[in-house]
mmCIF file of C-alpha atoms in Angstrom:
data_model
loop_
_atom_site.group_PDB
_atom_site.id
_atom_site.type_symbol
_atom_site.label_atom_id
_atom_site.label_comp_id
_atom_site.label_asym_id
_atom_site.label_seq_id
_atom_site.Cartn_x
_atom_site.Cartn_y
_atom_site.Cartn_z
ATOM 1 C CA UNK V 59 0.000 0.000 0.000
ATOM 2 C CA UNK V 60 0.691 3.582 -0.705
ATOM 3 C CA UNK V 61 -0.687 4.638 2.890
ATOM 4 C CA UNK V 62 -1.808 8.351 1.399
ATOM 5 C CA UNK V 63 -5.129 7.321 2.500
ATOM 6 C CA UNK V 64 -4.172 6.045 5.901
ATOM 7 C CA UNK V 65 -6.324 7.329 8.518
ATOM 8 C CA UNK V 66 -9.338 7.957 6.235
ATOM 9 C CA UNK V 67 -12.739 6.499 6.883
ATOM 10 C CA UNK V 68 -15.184 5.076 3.989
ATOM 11 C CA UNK V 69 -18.382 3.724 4.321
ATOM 12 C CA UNK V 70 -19.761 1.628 1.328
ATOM 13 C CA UNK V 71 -22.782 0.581 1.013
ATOM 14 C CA UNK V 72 -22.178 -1.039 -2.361
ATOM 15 C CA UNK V 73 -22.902 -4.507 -4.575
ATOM 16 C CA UNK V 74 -21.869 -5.885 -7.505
ATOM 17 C CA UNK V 75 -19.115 -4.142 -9.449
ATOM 18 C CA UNK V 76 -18.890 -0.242 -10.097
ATOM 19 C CA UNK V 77 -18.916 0.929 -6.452
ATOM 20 C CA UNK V 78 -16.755 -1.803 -4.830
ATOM 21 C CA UNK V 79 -14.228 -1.254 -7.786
ATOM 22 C CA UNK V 80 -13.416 2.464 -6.519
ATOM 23 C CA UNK V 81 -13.148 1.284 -3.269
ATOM 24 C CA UNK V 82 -11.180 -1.425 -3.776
ATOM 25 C CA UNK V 83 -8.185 1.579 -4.796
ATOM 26 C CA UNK V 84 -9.538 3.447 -1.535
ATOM 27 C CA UNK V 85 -8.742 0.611 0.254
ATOM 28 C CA UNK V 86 -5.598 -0.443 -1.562
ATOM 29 C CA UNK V 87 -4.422 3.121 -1.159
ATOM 30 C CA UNK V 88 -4.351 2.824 2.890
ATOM 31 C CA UNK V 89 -8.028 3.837 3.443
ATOM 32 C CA UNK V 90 -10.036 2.146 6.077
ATOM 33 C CA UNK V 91 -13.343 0.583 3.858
ATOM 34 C CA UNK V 92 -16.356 -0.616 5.727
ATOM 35 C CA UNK V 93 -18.434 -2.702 3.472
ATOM 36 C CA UNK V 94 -21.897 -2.748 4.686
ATOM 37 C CA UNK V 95 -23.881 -5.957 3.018
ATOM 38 C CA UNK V 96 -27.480 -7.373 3.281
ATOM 39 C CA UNK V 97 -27.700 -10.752 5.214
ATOM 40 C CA UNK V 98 -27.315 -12.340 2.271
ATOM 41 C CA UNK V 99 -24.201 -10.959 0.935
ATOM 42 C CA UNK V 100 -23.563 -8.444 -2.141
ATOM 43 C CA UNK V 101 -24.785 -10.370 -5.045
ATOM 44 C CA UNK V 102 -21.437 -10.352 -6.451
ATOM 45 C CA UNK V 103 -20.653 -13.129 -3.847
ATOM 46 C CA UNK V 104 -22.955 -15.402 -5.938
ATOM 47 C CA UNK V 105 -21.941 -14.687 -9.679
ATOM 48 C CA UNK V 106 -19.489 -17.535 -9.741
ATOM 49 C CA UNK V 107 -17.241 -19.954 -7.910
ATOM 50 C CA UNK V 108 -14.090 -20.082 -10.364
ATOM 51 C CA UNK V 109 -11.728 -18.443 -7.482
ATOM 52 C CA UNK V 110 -11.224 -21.312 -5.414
ATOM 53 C CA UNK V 111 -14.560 -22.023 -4.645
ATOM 54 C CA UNK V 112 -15.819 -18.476 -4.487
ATOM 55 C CA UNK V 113 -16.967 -15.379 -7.010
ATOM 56 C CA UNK V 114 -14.149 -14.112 -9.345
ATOM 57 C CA UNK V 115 -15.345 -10.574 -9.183
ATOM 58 C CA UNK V 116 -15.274 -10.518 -5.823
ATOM 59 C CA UNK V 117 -12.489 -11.820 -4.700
ATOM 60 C CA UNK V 118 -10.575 -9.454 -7.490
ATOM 61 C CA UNK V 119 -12.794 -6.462 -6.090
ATOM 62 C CA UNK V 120 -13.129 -6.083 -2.131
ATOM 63 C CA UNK V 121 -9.468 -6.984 -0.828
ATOM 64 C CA UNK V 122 -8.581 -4.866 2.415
ATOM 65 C CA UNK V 123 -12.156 -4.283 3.420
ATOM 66 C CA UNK V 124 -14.505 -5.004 6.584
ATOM 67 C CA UNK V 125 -17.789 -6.546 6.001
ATOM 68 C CA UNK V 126 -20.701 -5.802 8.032
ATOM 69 C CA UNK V 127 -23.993 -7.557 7.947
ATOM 70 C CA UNK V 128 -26.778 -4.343 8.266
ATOM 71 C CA UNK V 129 -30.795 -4.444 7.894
ATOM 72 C CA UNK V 130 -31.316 -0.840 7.593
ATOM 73 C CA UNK V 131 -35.043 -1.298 8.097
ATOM 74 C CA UNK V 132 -34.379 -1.644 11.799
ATOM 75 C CA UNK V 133 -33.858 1.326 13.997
ATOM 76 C CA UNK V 134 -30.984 -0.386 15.795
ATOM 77 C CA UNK V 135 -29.169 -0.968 12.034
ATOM 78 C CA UNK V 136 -30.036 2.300 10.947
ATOM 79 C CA UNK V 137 -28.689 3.716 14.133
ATOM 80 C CA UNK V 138 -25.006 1.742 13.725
ATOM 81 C CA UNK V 139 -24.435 2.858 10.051
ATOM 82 C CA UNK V 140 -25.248 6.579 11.197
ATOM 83 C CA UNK V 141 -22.863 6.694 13.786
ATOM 84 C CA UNK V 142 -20.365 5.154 11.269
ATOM 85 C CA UNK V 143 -21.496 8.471 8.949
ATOM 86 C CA UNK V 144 -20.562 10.677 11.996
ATOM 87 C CA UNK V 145 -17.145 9.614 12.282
ATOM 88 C CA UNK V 146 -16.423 8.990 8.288
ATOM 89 C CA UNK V 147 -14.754 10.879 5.695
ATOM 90 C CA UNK V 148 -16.473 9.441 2.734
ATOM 91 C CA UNK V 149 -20.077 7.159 2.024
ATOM 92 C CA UNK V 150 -20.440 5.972 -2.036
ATOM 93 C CA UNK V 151 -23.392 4.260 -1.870
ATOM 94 C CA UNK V 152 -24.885 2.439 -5.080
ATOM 95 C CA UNK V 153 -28.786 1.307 -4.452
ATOM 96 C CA UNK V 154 -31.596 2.191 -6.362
ATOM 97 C CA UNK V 155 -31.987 5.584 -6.959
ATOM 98 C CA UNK V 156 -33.535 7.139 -4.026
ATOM 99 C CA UNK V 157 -33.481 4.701 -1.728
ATOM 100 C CA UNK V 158 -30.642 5.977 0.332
ATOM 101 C CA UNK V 159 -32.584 9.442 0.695
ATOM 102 C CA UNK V 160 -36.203 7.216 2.220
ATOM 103 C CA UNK V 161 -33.557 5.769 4.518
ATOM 104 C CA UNK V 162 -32.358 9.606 5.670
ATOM 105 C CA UNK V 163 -29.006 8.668 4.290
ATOM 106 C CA UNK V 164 -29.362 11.031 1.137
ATOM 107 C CA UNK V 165 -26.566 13.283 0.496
ATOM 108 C CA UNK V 166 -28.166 16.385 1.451
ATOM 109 C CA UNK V 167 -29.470 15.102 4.517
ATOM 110 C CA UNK V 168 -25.648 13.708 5.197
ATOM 111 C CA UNK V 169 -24.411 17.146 3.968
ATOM 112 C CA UNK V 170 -26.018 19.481 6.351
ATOM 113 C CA UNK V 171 -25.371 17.023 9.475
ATOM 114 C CA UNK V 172 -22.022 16.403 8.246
ATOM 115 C CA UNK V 173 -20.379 19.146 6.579
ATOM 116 C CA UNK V 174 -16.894 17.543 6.275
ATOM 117 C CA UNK V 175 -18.299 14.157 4.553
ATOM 118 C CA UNK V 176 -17.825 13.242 1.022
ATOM 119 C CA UNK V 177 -20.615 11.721 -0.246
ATOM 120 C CA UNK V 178 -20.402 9.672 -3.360
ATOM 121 C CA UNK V 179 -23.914 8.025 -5.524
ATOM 122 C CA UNK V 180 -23.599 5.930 -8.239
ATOM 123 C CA UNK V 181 -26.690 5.202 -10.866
ATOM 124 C CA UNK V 182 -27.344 4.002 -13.876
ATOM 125 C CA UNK V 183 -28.553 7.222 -15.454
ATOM 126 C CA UNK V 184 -27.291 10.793 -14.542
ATOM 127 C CA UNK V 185 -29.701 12.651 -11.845
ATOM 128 C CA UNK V 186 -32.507 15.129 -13.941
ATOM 129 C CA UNK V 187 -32.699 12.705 -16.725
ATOM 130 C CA UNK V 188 -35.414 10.705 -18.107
ATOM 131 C CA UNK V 189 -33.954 7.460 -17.257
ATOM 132 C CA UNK V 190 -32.489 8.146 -13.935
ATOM 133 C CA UNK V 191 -34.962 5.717 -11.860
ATOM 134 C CA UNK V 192 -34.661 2.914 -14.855
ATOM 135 C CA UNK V 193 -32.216 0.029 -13.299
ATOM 136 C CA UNK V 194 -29.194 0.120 -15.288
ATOM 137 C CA UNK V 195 -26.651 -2.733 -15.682
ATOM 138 C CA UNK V 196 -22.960 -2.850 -17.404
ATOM 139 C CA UNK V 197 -24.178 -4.735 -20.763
ATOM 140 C CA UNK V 198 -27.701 -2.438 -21.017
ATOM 141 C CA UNK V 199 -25.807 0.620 -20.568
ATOM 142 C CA UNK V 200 -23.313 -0.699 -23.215
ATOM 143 C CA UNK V 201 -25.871 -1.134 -25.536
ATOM 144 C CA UNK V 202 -27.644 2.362 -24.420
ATOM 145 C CA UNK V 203 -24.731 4.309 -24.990
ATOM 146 C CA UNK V 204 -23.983 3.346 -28.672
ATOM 147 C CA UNK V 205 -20.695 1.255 -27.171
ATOM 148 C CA UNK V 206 -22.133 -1.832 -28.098
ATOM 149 C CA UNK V 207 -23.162 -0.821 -32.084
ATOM 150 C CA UNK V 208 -19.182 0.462 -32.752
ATOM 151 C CA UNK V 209 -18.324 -3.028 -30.804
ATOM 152 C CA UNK V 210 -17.649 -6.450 -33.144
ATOM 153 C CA UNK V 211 -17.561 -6.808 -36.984
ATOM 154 C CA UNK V 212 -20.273 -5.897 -39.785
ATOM 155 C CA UNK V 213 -21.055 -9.374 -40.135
ATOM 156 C CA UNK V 214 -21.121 -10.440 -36.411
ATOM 157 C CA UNK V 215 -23.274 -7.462 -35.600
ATOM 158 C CA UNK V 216 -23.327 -5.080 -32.174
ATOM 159 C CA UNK V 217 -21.180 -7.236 -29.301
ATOM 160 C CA UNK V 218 -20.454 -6.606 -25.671
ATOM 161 C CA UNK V 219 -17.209 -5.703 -24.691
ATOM 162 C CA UNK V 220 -15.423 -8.443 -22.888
ATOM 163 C CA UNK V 221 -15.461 -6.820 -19.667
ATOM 164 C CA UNK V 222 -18.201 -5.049 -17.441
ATOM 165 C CA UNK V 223 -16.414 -1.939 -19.037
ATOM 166 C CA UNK V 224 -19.322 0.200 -17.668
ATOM 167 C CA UNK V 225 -18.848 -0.645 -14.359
ATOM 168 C CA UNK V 226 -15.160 -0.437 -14.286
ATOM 169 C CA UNK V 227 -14.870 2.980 -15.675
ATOM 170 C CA UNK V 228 -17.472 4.404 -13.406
ATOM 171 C CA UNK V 229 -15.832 3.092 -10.282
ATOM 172 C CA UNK V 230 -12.435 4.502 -11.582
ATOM 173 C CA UNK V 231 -14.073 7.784 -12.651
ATOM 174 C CA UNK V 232 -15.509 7.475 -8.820
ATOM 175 C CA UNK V 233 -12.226 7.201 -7.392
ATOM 176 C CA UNK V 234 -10.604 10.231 -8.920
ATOM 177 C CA UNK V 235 -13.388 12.223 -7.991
ATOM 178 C CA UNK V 236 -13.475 11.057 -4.239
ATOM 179 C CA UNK V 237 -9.584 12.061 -4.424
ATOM 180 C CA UNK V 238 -10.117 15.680 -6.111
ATOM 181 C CA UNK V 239 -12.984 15.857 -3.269
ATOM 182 C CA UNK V 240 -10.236 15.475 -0.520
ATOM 183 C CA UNK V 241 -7.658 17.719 -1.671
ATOM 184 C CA UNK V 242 -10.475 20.450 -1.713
ATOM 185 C CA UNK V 243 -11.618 19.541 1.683
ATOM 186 C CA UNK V 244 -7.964 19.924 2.493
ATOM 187 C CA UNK V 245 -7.990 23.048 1.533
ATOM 188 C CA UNK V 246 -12.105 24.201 2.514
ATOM 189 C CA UNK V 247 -12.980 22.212 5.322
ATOM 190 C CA UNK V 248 -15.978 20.900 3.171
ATOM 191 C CA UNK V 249 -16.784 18.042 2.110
ATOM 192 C CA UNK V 250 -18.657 17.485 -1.657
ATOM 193 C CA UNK V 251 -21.669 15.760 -3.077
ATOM 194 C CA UNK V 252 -20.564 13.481 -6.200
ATOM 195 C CA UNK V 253 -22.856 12.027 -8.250
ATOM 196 C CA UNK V 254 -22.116 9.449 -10.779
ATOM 197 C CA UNK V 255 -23.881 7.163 -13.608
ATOM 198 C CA UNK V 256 -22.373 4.734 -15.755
ATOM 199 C CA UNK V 257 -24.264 6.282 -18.628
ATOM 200 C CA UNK V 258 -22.224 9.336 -18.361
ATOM 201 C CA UNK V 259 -19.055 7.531 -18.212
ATOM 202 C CA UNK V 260 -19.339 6.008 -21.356
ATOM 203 C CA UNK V 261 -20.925 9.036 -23.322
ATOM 204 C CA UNK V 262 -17.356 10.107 -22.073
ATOM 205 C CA UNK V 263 -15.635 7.736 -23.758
ATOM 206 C CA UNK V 264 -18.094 7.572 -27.130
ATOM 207 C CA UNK V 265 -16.924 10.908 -27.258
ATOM 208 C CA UNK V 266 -14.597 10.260 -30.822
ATOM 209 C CA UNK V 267 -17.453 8.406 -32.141
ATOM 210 C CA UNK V 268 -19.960 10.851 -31.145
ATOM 211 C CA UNK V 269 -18.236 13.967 -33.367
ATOM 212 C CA UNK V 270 -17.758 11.380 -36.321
ATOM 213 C CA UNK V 271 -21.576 10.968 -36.260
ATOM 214 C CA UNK V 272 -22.528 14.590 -35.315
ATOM 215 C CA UNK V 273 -20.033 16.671 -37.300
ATOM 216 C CA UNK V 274 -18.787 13.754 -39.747
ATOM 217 C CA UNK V 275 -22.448 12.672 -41.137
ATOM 218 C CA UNK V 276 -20.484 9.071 -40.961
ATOM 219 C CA UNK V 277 -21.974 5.933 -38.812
ATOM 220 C CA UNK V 278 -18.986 4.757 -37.306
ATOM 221 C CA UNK V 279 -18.843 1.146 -38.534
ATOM 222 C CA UNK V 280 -17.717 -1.943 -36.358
ATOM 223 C CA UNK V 281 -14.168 -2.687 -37.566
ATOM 224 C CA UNK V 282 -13.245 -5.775 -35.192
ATOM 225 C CA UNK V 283 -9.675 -5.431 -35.012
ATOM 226 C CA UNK V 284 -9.139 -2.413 -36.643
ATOM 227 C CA UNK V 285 -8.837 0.798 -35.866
ATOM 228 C CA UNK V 286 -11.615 3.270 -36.841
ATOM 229 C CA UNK V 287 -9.490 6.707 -37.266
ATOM 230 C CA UNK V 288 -5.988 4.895 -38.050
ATOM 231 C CA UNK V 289 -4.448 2.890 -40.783
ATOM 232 C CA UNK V 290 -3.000 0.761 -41.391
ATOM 233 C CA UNK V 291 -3.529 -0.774 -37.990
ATOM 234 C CA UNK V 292 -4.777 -3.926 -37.386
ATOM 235 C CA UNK V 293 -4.345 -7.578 -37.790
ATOM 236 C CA UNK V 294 -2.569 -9.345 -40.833
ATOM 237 C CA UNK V 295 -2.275 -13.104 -41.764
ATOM 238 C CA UNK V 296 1.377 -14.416 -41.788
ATOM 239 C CA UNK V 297 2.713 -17.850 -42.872
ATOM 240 C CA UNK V 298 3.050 -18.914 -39.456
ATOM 241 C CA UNK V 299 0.167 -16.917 -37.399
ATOM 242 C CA UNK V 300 -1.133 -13.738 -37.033
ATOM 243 C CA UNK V 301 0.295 -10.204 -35.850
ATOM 244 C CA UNK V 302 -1.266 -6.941 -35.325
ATOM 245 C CA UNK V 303 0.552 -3.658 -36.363
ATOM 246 C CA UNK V 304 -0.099 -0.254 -35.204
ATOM 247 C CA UNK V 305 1.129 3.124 -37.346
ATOM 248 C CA UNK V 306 0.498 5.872 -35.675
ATOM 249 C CA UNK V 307 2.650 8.393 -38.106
ATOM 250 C CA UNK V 308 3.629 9.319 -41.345
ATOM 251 C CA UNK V 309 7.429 8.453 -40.873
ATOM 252 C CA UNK V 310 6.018 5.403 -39.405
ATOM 253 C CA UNK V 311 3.861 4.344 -42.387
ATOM 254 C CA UNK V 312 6.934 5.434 -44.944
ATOM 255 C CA UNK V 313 9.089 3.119 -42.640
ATOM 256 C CA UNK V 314 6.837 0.216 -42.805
ATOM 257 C CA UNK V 315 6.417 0.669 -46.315
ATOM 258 C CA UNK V 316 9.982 0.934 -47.554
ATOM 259 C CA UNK V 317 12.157 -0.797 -44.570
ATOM 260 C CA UNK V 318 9.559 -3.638 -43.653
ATOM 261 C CA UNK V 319 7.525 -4.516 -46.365
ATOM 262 C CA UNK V 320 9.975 -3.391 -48.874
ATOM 263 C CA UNK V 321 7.903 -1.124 -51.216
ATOM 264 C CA UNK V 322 9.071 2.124 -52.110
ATOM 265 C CA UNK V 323 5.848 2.014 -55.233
ATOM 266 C CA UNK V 324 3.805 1.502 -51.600
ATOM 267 C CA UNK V 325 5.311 4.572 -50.157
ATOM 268 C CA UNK V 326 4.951 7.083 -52.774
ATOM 269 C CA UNK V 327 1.168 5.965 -53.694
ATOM 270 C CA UNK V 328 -0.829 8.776 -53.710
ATOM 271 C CA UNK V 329 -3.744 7.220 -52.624
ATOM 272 C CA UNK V 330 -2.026 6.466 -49.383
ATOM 273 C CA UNK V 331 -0.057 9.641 -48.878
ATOM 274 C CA UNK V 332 -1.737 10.551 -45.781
ATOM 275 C CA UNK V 333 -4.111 8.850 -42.863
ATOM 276 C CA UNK V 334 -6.843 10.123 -43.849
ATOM 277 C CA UNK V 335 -6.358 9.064 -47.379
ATOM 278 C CA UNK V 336 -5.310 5.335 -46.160
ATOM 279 C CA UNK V 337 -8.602 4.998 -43.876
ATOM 280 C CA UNK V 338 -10.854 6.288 -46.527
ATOM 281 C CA UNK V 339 -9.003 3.385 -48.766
ATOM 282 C CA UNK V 340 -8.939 1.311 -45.871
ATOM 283 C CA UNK V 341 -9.883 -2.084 -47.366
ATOM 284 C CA UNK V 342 -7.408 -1.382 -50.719
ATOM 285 C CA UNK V 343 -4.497 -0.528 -48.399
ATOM 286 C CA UNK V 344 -4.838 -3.868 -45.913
ATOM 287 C CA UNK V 345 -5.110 -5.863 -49.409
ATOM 288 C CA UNK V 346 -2.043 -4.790 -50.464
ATOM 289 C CA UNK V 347 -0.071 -5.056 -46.921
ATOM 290 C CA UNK V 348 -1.843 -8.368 -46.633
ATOM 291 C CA UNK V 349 -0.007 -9.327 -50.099
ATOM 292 C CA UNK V 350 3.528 -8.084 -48.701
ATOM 293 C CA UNK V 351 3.174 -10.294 -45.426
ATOM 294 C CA UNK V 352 0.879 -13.522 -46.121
ATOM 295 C CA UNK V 353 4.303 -15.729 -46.994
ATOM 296 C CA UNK V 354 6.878 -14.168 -43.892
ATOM 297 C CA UNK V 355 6.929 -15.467 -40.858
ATOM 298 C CA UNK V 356 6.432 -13.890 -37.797
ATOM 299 C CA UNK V 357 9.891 -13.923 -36.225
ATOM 300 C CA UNK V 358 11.216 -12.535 -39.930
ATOM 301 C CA UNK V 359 8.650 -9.790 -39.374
ATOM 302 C CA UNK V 360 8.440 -9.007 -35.794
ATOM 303 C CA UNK V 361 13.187 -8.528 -35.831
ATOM 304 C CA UNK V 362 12.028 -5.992 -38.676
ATOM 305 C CA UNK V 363 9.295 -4.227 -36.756
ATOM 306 C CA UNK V 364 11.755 -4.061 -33.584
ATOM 307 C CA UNK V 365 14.295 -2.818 -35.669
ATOM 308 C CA UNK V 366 12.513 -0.024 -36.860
ATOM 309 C CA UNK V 367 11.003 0.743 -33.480
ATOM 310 C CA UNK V 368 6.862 0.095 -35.395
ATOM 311 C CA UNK V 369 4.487 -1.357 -32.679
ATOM 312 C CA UNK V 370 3.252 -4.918 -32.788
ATOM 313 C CA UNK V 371 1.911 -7.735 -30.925
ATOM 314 C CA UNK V 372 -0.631 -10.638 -30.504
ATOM 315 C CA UNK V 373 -3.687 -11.319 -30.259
ATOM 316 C CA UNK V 374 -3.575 -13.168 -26.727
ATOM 317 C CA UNK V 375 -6.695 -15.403 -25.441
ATOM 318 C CA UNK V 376 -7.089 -15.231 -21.807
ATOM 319 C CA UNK V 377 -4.873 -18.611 -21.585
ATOM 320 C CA UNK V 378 -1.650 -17.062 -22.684
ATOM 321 C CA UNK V 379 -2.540 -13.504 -20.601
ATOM 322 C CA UNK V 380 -1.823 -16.192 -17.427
ATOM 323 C CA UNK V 381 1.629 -17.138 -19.031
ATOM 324 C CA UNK V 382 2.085 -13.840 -20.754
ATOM 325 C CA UNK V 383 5.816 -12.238 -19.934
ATOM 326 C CA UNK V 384 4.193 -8.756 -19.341
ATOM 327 C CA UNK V 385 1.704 -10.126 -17.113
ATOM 328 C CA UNK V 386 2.309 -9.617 -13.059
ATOM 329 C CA UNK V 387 -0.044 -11.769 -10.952
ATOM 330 C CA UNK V 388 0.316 -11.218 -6.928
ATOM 331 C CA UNK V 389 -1.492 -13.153 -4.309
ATOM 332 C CA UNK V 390 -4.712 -12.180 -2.628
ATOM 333 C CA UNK V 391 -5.380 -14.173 0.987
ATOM 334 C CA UNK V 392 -8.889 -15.623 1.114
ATOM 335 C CA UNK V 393 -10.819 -18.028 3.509
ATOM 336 C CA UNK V 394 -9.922 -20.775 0.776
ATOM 337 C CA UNK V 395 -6.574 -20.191 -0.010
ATOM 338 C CA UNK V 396 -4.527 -17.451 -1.847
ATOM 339 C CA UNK V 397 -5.495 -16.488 -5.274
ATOM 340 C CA UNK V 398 -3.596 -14.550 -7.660
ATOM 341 C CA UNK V 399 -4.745 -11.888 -9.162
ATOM 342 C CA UNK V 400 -3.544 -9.230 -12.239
ATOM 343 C CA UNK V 401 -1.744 -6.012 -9.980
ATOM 344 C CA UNK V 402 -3.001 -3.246 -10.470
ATOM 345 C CA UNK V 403 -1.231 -0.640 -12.633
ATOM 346 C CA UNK V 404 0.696 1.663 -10.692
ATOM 347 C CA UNK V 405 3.997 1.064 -9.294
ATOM 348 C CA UNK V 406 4.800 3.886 -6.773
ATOM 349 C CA UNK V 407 8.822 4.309 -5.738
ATOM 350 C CA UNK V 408 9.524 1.051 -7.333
ATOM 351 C CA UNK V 409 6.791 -0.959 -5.318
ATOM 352 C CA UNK V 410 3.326 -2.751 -5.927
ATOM 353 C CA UNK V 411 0.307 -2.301 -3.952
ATOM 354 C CA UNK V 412 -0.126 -4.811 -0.723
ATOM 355 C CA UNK V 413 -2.663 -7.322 -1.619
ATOM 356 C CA UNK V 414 -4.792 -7.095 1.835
ATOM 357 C CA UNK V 415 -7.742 -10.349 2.728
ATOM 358 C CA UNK V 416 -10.929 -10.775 1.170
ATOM 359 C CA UNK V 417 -13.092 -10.159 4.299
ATOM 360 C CA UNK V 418 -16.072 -13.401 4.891
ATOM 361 C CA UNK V 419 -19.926 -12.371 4.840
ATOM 362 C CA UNK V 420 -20.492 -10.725 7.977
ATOM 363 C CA UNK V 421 -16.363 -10.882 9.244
ATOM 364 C CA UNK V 422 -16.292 -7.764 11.026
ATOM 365 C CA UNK V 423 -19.951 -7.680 12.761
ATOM 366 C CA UNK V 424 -18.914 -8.127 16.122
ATOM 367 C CA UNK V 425 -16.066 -5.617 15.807
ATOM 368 C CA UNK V 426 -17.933 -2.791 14.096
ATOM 369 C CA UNK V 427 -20.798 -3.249 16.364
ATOM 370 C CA UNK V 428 -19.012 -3.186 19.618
ATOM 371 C CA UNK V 429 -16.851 -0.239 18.254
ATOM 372 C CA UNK V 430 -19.666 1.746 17.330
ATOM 373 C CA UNK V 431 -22.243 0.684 20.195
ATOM 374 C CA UNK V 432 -24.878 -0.865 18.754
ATOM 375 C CA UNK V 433 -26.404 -4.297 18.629
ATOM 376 C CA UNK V 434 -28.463 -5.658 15.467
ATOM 377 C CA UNK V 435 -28.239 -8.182 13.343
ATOM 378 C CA UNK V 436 -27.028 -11.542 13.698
ATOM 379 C CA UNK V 437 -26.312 -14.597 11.884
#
């Protein structure tokens, strides 16, 4: 761990995916994280059993956290997670829209009686819209958002991306906003109202596609491995296999031209003589690379890409990610066992984060409710 959190409070009252991913870097960053669950458990405890016996996404997602069975129907429950609020620095919370606020636990309630908390909601749909009380999921807000219809080939038709890319993004757009939030209270003495939906966070990132459509007049089509604004870039048949190759230049494309494929009638074609020429002609221009590299083999091709300094690579199923050279894996302690898991990104003064325990359903009952006084629930 990093520590810069050390000494903060969070409160989550969070399931599945988006919300537990943000505080999964709270909690990785030194923050203290108490999850609060149903009696049943966050339903992410249920979606599989491929992680030694329990749910992939959460193992991978609430590391370094307390969990604490709450009915907040009962006075006595209610009661607990208040005087949690009183002594927190942050609650993200992601139920159904509104339901925090018929508990009193809505922001501005939580606001005026604590004006040093940082209150964070998550939704499906951004607050003032239409939609906002619709439930919203990671693969419906895909295919809301216009993700889905730029996502696969022409022939395949619209596809889900391979991840819950909806939820991930939110929780990591969560988590920088929860950190902006503190450096202001740092400096105010106030805390902030966020507000979050995963619809938003992907408009965000539709973003290139959106100005194609709305100032382009062009439908962005569904290239599969291709790239929509870039060429050539993509994935070419060799003797041997396959490799993808990325140009992002002009000197780039006149080096793969003349140095790697050998063309100097490819170079100077005027049809290709600039990006936006070679995607309009995007289907003549991979024919004729295609023609240069169908009969080389990869290691003949990949020495010539290095050489040159042109980016390549694979296209990896899950399978060789595990055995993949790039790949770091650390161990996570569970109840069953440690289970490795992909670090996260950063690498602060040399180091990777601390992988902390999954907590069990309902761990940290006793604790939380003896440290802050009240009695509720039990198993």
């Amino acid at each position: 761990m990093t520590n810069a959190l050390e000494g903060i409070l969070v409160v989550a009252l969070e399931q599945a995916v988006a919300v537990p991913s943000c505080t999964c870097k709270l909690a990785d960053a030194g923050a203290r994280v108490i999850k609060l669950e149903r009696a049943e458990g966050d339903f992410a405890r249920g979606y599989d059993d491929y992680a030694r016996g329990q749910s992939s996404y959460f193992v991978w997602l609430n590391r370094g956290k307390e969990s604490c069975r709450v009915d907040l129907k009962t006075p006595a429950d209610l009661a607990m997670v208040e005087a949690m609020l009183a002594k927190a620095d942050i609650f993200i919370q992601n139920l159904a829209p509104g339901a925090t606020a018929r508990l009193g636990l809505g922001h501005e309630a939580l606001r005026q009686r604590f004006p040093r908390l940082i209150t964070c909601d998550v939704s499906g749909y951004a607050p003032g819209t239409p939609h906002y009380t619709r439930k919203a999921y990671d693969l419906l807000v895909q295919a809301e958002s216009g993700l889905s219809g730029i996502t696969g080939t022409q022939d395949s038709g619209p596809s889900r991306i391979g991840v819950s890319i909806a939820d991930i993004a939110t929780g990591q757009a969560a988590y920088a906003a929860i950190l902006e939030a503190l450096l202001r209270r740092a400096k105010t003495g106030q805390g902030s109202a966020i507000q979050l939906s995963l619809f938003d966070t992907l408009g965000e990132l539709m973003n290139v596609p959106y100005l194609t459509r709305r100032y382009g007049g062009i439908e962005p089509p569904r290239l599969g491995l291709a790239h929509p604004s870039i060429a050539p870039y993509g994935v070419f048949a060799l003797a041997d296999g396959n490799i993808l190759i990325s140009i992002q230049s002009e000197r780039e494309w006149l080096i793969l031209a003349c140095e790697v494929l050998g063309s100097e009638a490819l170079a100077t074609d005027p049809r290709f003589a600039s990006n936006v020429l070679r995607v309009r002609q995007r289907a003549l221009l991979d024919g004729e690379v295609q023609a240069m590299l169908g009969s080389r083999m990869f290691a003949e091709v990949a020495a010539a890409l290095d050489r040159h300094a042109i980016a390549y690579g694979t296209v990896s199923t899950v399978g060789d990610l595990i055995s993949h050279p790039a790949a770091t894996a650390l161990p996570v302690p569970t109840v069953n066992g440690l289970v490795e898991v992909l670090a996260p990104p950063a690498i602060v003064d040399g180091k990777r984060v601390a992988m902390r325990p999954v907590p069990t359903l309902g761990q940290h009952d006793e604790a939380l409710r003896a440290e802050f006084g009240r009695s509720g629930l039990t198993a």
